[in-house]
Tab-separated table of C-alpha atoms in Angstrom:
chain	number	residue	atom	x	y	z
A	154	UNK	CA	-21.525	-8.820	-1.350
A	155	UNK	CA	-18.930	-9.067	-4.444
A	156	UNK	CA	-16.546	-6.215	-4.390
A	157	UNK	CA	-13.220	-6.040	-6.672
A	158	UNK	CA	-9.831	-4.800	-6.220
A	159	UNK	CA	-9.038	1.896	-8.418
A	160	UNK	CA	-0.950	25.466	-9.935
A	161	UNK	CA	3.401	41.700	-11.079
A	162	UNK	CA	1.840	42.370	-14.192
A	163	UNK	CA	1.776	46.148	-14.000
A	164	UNK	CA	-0.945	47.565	-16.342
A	165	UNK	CA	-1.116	51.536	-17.461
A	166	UNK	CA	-4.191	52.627	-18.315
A	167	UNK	CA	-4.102	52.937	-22.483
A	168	UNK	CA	-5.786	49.752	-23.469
A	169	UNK	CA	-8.204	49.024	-26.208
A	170	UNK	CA	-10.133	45.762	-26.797
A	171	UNK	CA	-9.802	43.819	-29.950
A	172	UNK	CA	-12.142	41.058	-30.007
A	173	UNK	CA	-11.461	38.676	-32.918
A	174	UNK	CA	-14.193	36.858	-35.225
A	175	UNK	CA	-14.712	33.066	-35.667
A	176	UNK	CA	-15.871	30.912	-38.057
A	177	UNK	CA	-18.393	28.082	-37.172
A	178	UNK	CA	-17.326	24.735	-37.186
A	179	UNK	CA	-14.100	23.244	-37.351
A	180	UNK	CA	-12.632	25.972	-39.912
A	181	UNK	CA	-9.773	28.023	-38.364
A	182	UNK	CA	-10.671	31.751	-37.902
A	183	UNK	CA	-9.323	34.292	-39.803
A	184	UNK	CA	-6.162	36.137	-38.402
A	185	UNK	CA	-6.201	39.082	-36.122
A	186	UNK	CA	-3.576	41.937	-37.141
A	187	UNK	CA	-3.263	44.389	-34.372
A	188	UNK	CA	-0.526	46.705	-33.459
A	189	UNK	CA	1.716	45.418	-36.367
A	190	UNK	CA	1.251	41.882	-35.011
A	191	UNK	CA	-1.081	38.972	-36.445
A	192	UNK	CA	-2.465	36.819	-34.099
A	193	UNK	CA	-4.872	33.919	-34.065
A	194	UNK	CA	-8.233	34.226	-32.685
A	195	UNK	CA	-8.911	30.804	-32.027
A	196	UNK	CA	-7.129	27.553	-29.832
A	197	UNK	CA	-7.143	24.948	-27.506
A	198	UNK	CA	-5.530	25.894	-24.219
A	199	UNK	CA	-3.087	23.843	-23.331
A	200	UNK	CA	-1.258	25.340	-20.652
A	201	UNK	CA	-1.013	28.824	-18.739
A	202	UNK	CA	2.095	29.831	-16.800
A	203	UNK	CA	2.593	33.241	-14.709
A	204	UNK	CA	5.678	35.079	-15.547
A	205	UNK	CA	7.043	38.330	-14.566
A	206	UNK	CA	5.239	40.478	-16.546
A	207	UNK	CA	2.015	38.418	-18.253
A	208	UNK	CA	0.635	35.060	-17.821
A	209	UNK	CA	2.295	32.911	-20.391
A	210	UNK	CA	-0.503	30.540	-22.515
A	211	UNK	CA	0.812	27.597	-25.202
A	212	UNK	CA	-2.364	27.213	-27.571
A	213	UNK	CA	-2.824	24.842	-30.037
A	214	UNK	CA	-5.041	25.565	-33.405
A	215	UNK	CA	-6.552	23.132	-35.603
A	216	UNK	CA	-3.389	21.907	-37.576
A	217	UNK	CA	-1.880	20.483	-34.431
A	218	UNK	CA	0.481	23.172	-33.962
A	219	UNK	CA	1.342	25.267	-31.115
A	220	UNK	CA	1.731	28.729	-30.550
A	221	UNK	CA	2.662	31.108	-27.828
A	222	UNK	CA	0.499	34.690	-26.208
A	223	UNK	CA	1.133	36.988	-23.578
A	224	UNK	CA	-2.076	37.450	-21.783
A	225	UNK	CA	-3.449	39.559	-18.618
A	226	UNK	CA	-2.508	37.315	-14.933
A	227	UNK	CA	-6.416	36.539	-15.048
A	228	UNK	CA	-6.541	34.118	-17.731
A	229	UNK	CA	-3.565	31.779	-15.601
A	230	UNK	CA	-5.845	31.832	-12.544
A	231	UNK	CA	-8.706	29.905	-14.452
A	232	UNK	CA	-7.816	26.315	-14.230
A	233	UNK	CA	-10.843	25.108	-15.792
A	234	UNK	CA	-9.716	26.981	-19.771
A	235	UNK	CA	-7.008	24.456	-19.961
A	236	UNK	CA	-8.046	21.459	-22.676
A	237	UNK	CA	-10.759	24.219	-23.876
A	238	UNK	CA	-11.199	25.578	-27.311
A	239	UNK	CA	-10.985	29.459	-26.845
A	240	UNK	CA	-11.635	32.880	-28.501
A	241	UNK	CA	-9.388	35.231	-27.569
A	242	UNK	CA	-9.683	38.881	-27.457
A	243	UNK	CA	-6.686	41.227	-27.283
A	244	UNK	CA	-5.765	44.727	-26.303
A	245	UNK	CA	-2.699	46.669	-26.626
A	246	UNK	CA	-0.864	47.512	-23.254
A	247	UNK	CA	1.826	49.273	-21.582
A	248	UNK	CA	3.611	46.868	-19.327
A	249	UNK	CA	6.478	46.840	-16.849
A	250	UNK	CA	9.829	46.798	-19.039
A	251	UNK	CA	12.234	43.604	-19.120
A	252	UNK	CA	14.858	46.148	-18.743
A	253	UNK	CA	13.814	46.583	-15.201
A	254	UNK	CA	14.132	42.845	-14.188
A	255	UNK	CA	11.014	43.010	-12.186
A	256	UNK	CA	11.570	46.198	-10.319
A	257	UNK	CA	8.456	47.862	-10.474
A	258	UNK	CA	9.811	51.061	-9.537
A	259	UNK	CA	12.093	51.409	-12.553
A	260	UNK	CA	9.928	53.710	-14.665
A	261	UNK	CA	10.251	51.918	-18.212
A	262	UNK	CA	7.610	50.279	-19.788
A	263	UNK	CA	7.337	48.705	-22.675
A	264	UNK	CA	4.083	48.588	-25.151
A	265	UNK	CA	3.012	44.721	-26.052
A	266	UNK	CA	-0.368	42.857	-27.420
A	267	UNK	CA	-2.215	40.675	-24.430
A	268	UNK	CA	-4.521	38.328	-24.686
A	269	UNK	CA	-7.446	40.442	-22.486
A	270	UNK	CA	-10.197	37.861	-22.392
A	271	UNK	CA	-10.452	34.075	-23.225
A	272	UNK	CA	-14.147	32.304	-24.002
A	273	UNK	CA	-15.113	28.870	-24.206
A	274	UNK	CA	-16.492	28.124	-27.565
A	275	UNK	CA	-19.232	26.441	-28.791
A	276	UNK	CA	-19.389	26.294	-32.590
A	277	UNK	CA	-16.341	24.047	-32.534
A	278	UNK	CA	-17.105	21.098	-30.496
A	279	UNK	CA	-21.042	19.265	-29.977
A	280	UNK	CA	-24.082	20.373	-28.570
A	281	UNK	CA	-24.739	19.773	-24.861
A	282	UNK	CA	-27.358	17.402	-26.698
A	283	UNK	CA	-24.875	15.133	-28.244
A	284	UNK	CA	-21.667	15.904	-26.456
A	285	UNK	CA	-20.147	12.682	-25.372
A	286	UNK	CA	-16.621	13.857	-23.932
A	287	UNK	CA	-14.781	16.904	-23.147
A	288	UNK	CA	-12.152	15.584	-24.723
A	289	UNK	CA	-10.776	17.848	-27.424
A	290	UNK	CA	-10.162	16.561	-31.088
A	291	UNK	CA	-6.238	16.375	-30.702
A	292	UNK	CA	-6.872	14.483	-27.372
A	293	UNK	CA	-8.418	10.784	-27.316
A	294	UNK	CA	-10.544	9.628	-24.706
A	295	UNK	CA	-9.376	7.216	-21.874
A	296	UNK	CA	-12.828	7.419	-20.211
A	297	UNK	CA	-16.002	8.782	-20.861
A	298	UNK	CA	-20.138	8.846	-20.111
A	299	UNK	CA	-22.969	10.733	-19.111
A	300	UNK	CA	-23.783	10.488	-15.478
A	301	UNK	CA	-27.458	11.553	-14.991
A	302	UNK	CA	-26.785	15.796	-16.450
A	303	UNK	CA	-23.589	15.979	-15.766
A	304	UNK	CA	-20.603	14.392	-17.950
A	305	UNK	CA	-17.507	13.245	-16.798
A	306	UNK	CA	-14.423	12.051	-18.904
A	307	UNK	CA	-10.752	11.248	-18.814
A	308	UNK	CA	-8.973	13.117	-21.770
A	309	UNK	CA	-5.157	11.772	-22.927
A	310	UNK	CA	-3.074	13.706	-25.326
A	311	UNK	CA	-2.340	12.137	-28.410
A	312	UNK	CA	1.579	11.637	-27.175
A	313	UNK	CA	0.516	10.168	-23.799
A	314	UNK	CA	3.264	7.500	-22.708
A	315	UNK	CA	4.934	6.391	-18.912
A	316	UNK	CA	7.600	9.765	-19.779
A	317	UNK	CA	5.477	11.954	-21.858
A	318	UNK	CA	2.333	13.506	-22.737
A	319	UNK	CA	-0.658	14.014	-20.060
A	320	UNK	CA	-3.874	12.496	-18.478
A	321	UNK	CA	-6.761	14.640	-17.260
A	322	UNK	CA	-10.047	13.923	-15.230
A	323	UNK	CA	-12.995	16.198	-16.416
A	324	UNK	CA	-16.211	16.667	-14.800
A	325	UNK	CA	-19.156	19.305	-15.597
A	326	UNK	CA	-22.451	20.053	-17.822
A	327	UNK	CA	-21.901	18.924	-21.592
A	328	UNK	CA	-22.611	22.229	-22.705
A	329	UNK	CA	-19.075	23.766	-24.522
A	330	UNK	CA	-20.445	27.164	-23.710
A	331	UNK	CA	-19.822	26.191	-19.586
A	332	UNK	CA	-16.918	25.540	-17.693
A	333	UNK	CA	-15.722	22.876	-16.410
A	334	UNK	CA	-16.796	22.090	-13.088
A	335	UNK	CA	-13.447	20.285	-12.393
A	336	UNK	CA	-10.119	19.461	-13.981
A	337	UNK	CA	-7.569	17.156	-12.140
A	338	UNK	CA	-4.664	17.335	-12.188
A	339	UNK	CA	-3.941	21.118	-12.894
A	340	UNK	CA	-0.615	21.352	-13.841
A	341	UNK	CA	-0.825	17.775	-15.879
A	342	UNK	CA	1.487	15.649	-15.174
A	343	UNK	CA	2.786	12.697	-17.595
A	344	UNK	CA	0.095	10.110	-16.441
A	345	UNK	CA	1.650	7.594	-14.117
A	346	UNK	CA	2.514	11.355	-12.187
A	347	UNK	CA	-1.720	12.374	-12.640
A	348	UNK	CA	-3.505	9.050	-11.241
A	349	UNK	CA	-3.284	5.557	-10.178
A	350	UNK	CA	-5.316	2.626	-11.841
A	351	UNK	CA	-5.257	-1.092	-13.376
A	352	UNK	CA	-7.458	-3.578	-15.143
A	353	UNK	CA	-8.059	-6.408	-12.686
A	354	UNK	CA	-9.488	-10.059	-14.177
A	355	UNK	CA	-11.941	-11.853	-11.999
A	356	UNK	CA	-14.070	-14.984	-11.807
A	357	UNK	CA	-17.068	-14.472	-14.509
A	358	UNK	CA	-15.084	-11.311	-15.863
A	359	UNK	CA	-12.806	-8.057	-15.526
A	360	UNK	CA	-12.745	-4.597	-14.720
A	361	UNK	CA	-10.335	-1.069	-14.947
A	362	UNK	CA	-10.604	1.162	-12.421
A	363	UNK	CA	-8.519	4.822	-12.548
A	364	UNK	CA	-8.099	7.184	-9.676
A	365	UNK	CA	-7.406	10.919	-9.562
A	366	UNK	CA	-6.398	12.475	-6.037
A	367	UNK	CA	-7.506	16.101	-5.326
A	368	UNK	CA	-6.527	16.817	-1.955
A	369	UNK	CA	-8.889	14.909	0.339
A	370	UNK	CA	-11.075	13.683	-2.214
A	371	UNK	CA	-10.343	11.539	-4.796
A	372	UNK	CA	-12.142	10.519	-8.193
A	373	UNK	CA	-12.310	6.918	-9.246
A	374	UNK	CA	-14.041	6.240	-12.916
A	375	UNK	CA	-14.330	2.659	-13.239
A	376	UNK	CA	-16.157	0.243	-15.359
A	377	UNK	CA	-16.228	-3.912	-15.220
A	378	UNK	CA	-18.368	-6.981	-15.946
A	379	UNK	CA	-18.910	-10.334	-13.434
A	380	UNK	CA	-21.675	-12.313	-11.628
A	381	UNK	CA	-23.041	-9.534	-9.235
A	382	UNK	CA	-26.425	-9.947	-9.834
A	383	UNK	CA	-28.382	-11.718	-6.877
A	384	UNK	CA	-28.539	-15.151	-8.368
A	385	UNK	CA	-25.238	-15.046	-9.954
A	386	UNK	CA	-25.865	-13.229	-13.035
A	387	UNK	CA	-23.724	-11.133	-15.103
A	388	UNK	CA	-24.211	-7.312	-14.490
A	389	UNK	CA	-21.837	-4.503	-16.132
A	390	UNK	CA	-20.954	-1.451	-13.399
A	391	UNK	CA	-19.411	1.720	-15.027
A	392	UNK	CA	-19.406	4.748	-13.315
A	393	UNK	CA	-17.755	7.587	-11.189
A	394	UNK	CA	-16.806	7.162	-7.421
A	395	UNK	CA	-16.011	9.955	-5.437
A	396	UNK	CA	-14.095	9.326	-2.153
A	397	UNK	CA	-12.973	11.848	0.799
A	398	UNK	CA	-10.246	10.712	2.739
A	399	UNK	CA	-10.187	7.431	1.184
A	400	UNK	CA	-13.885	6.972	1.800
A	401	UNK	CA	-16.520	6.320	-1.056
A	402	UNK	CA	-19.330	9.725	-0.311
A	403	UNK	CA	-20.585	9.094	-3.583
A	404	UNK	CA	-21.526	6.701	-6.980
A	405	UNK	CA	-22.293	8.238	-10.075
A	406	UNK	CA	-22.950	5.179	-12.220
A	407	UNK	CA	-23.082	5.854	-15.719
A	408	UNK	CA	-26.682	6.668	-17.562
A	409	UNK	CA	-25.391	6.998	-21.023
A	410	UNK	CA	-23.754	5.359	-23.470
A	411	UNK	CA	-19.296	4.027	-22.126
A	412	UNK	CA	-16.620	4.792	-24.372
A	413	UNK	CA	-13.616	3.550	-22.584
A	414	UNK	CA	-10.021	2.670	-23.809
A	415	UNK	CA	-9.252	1.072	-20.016
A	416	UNK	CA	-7.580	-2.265	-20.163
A	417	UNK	CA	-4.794	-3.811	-19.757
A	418	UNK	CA	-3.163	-2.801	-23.223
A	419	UNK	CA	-4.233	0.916	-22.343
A	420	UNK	CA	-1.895	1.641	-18.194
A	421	UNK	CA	1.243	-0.310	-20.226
A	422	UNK	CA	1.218	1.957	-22.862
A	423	UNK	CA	0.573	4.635	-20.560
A	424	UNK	CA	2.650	3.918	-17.463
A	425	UNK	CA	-0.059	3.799	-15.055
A	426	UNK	CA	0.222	1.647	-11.839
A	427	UNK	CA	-2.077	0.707	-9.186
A	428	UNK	CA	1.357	1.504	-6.726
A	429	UNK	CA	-0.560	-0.178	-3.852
A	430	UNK	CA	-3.607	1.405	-3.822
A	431	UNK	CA	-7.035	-0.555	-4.244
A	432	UNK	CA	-10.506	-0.043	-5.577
A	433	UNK	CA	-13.663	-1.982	-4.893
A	434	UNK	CA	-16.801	-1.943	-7.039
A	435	UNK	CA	-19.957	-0.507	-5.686
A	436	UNK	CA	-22.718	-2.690	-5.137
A	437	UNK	CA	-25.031	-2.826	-8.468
């Protein structure tokens, strides 16, 4: 057998829904103006933070730049929006003043525009037909393949280093209209803080292996080349490995076309470290 060492919005009622168009494609929607206010209609997500009074989102549109929304607690309790391109629909609300400091027996309120609902989009990224990531277009991919219906990918953002930046596992149906099945980490970390990995060299070849904890289980994509065949031969593995408590449950080897930027050039750019742990290759 060859095996190879890899986280009180108080609402009055008074609320109207304005849903904002979008424009197919990669063409940035046309401006929302409600309540004296313009706002954008379309982003990716790329983080969600509850405050006092809202849930807090940073969105990015298709220039590359980032902007800021209030939005209903909801929309920070859905993990799987971050990384995703979203419309957003607003409504005009009557919320607990700032004045109060939290107190939510103050009696002040203070009228502001919320992000009410968030959906994934479709128009702006592939088909489920020819998706090949879930990688965004201001995010490159570290990792990705099909793996039977399912598609599974490792998104970086474009600043990823060992002190900035972020690393994500992604795993669901390649359909943009779904969400993701999983995202790990959460909160993303810089990357050498959001998994564990290396590129290993070996008689007859090499392989990269990265790792992404979740509580008990763990998530291990990995893909390599050396003499496992039964006489010796070459064979390629690439794949998914899922572990519980340190133990493989399952192997998702890869049925589509790789695209992987794993190597040895990739964790020292990136910061990423094997820091003692270990990763053997499934048996082809």
């Amino acid at each position: 057998m060859h095996r190879f060492l890899f986280r009180t919005l108080s609402l009055w009622a008074m609320s109207f829904a304005l849903v904002g168009g979008f424009v197919a494609g990669t063409v940035q929607a046309d401006p929302l103006r409600i309540n004296g206010e313009l706002k954008q209609t379309e982003g990716v997500l790329r983080e969600a933070v509850s405050g006092d009074v809202a849930c807090y989102l940073q969105l990015e549109n298709d220039a590359g730049e980032r902007f800021d929304e209030s939005a209903v607690f909801e929309l920070c309790e859905d993990p799987a929006l971050i990384g995703q391109r979203l419309k957003l629909s607003y409504t005009v609300e009557n919320v607990l003043a700032e004045a109060c400091q939290g107190d939510v027996d103050c009696g002040k309120s203070d009228q502001v525009v919320l992000v009410s609902a968030a959906r994934v989009l479709s128009p702006s990224t592939p088909t489920a037909k020819s998706q090949t990531s879930f990688c965004s277009t201001t995010e490159t991919v570290a990792f990705a393949c099909r793996v039977g219906g399912k598609l599974v990918s490792v998104c970086a953002s474009n600043d990823a280093s060992n002190v900035s930046g972020y690393l994500q596992y992604r795993f669901g149906k390649p359909n943009a209209a779904a969400a993701l099945e999983l995202a790990v980490p959460n909160d993303r970390p810089v990357p050498r803080l959001a998994s564990r990995g290396e590129s290993t060299p070996f008689a007859g070849g090499g392989g990269s292996w990265l790792r992404f904890h979740n509580g008990r289980h763990a998530y291990v994509v990995y893909s390599g080349i050396g003499r496992w065949g039964a006489g010796g031969e070459t064979i390629e593995l690439q794949g998914v490995q899922v572990e519980r408590d340190g133990t493989a449950i399952a192997t998702l080897p890869c049925t589509g076309p790789l695209k992987s930027a794993l190597g040895p050039d990739w964790f020292e750019e990136v910061g990423v470290i094997a820091e003692g742990e270990e990763f053997y290759f499934p048996e082809p």
